[in-house]
Coordinates of C-alpha atoms in Angstrom, one line a residue:
M1 CA 30.3 -10.3 12.3
K2 CA 29.6 -11.6 9.1
S3 CA 27.8 -9.7 6.5
L4 CA 24.5 -9.9 5.3
S5 CA 24.5 -10.8 1.6
V6 CA 22.0 -9.3 -0.8
D7 CA 20.4 -12.4 -1.2
Q8 CA 20.1 -12.4 2.9
L9 CA 19.2 -8.6 2.6
L10 CA 16.0 -9.7 0.5
E11 CA 14.8 -12.3 2.6
E12 CA 14.4 -10.4 5.0
L13 CA 12.1 -7.8 2.8
R14 CA 10.6 -11.1 2.4
R15 CA 10.3 -11.4 5.6
R16 CA 8.8 -8.7 6.6
R17 CA 6.4 -8.5 4.1
W18 CA 6.7 -6.4 1.9
T19 CA 5.3 -6.2 -1.8
L20 CA 7.1 -7.0 -4.8
Y21 CA 7.0 -5.9 -8.2
F22 CA 8.0 -7.4 -11.7
F23 CA 8.1 -4.7 -14.2
G24 CA 8.7 -6.0 -17.9
D25 CA 8.5 -9.7 -18.1
P26 CA 9.2 -11.5 -15.2
K27 CA 11.1 -14.4 -16.3
A28 CA 13.0 -11.1 -16.8
P29 CA 12.5 -8.2 -15.6
H30 CA 14.0 -4.4 -16.9
L31 CA 13.0 -3.0 -12.9
I32 CA 12.2 -4.7 -9.7
A33 CA 10.7 -2.8 -7.0
A34 CA 9.4 -3.6 -3.6
M35 CA 7.1 -1.3 -1.5
F36 CA 6.0 -1.1 2.5
Q37 CA 2.9 0.5 3.3
W38 CA 2.8 2.2 6.7
E39 CA 0.2 4.4 7.7
V40 CA 1.0 7.8 6.1
C41 CA 3.6 6.9 4.1
A42 CA 5.7 4.2 1.9
D43 CA 9.1 2.9 1.9
V44 CA 10.3 2.0 -1.7
L45 CA 13.4 0.1 -3.1
I46 CA 14.3 0.3 -7.0
L47 CA 16.6 -2.4 -8.1
R48 CA 17.6 -1.4 -11.4
G49 CA 20.8 -3.8 -11.9
E50 CA 23.4 -5.6 -9.8
E51 CA 25.7 -2.1 -9.2
D52 CA 22.6 -0.2 -9.3
A53 CA 19.6 0.3 -6.8
T54 CA 17.5 3.6 -5.1
A55 CA 16.0 3.5 -1.9
Y56 CA 13.2 6.2 -0.6
R57 CA 10.1 7.3 2.1
V58 CA 7.0 8.9 0.2
P59 CA 4.6 10.7 1.9
T60 CA 0.9 8.5 1.0
F61 CA -1.3 11.0 2.5
R62 CA -4.1 10.8 -0.9
E63 CA -5.1 7.6 -2.2
D64 CA -4.2 8.6 -5.5
D65 CA -0.4 9.3 -4.1
D66 CA 2.1 7.4 -6.8
V67 CA 4.6 5.7 -4.9
F68 CA 6.8 5.1 -7.8
L69 CA 5.8 8.8 -9.6
P70 CA 6.6 11.0 -6.0
G71 CA 6.5 14.9 -6.1
I72 CA 8.3 14.9 -2.5
V73 CA 10.3 12.2 -0.3
S74 CA 11.6 12.9 3.6
W75 CA 14.6 10.4 2.4
Q76 CA 16.5 8.8 -0.5
Y77 CA 19.4 6.6 -1.0
H78 CA 21.4 5.8 -4.5
S79 CA 24.1 2.7 -3.8
D80 CA 24.7 -0.5 -4.8
P81 CA 21.8 -3.3 -4.3
E82 CA 23.4 -4.1 -0.9
W83 CA 24.1 -1.1 0.9
T84 CA 20.7 0.3 -0.7
L85 CA 18.5 -2.5 1.0
R86 CA 20.4 -2.0 4.7
A87 CA 19.6 1.6 4.4
V88 CA 15.9 0.9 4.1
L89 CA 15.9 -1.7 6.1
T90 CA 17.1 0.4 9.0
I91 CA 15.2 3.8 8.8
G92 CA 13.6 4.9 11.3
V93 CA 9.6 4.0 11.8
P94 CA 7.5 6.2 10.6
G95 CA 6.4 8.5 13.6
Q96 CA 9.5 7.3 16.1
A97 CA 12.4 9.5 17.0
D98 CA 14.9 8.4 14.2
A99 CA 12.8 8.4 11.7
P100 CA 13.1 10.9 8.8
F101 CA 11.0 13.6 8.3
A102 CA 12.7 16.5 5.8
L103 CA 10.6 17.0 2.4
L104 CA 12.9 16.6 -0.4
R105 CA 12.4 17.4 -4.0
P106 CA 13.2 13.9 -4.8
D107 CA 15.7 12.8 -7.2
S108 CA 15.2 11.1 -11.3
L109 CA 16.4 8.1 -9.6
S110 CA 13.5 7.6 -6.9
K111 CA 10.4 8.1 -10.1
I112 CA 10.2 4.9 -12.3
P113 CA 8.2 6.5 -15.8
I114 CA 4.9 5.0 -16.3
E115 CA 6.0 4.2 -19.4
L116 CA 8.2 1.5 -17.8
R117 CA 6.0 -0.1 -15.8
R118 CA 3.9 -1.8 -18.1
P119 CA 3.6 -5.3 -17.6
V120 CA 3.7 -5.6 -14.0
T121 CA 3.6 -8.7 -11.6
I122 CA 2.3 -7.9 -8.5
R123 CA 4.0 -10.4 -5.4
P124 CA 2.9 -9.5 -1.8
A125 CA 6.1 -11.0 -0.5
G126 CA 4.7 -11.8 2.7
L127 CA 2.5 -14.0 1.4
V128 CA 5.4 -16.2 -1.2
Q129 CA 6.2 -19.5 0.1
R130 CA 9.7 -20.9 0.5
P131 CA 10.6 -23.4 -2.1
T132 CA 10.7 -26.8 0.0
L133 CA 13.5 -29.2 -0.9

């Protein structure tokens, strides 16, 4: 069985309609994040570099919950981008038996400080068109 590349896993995020966030210069961002909003929680992916990525699920019960600065998480994972993408794309759907439901203190890697979030370019990935050849 052929292993999926990071590019193919990122394409899967787009296919599933995750929203992309480019922090810093859009042509050379210092951080890239992706978020998928469920009814009561959000799945978040943070790509810091070629060898550094974090993913987590954060409850979003209140409108003012900050998905990039969570107080609690129900799941978190830190590794290289390939394994982190694989992990976040395979966690259970909220409410299903295989979904994480613990309440955990988020690791410092599961946060993006406010001072790193400007400027930001937001792209609803489901609306991004594939380039035509």
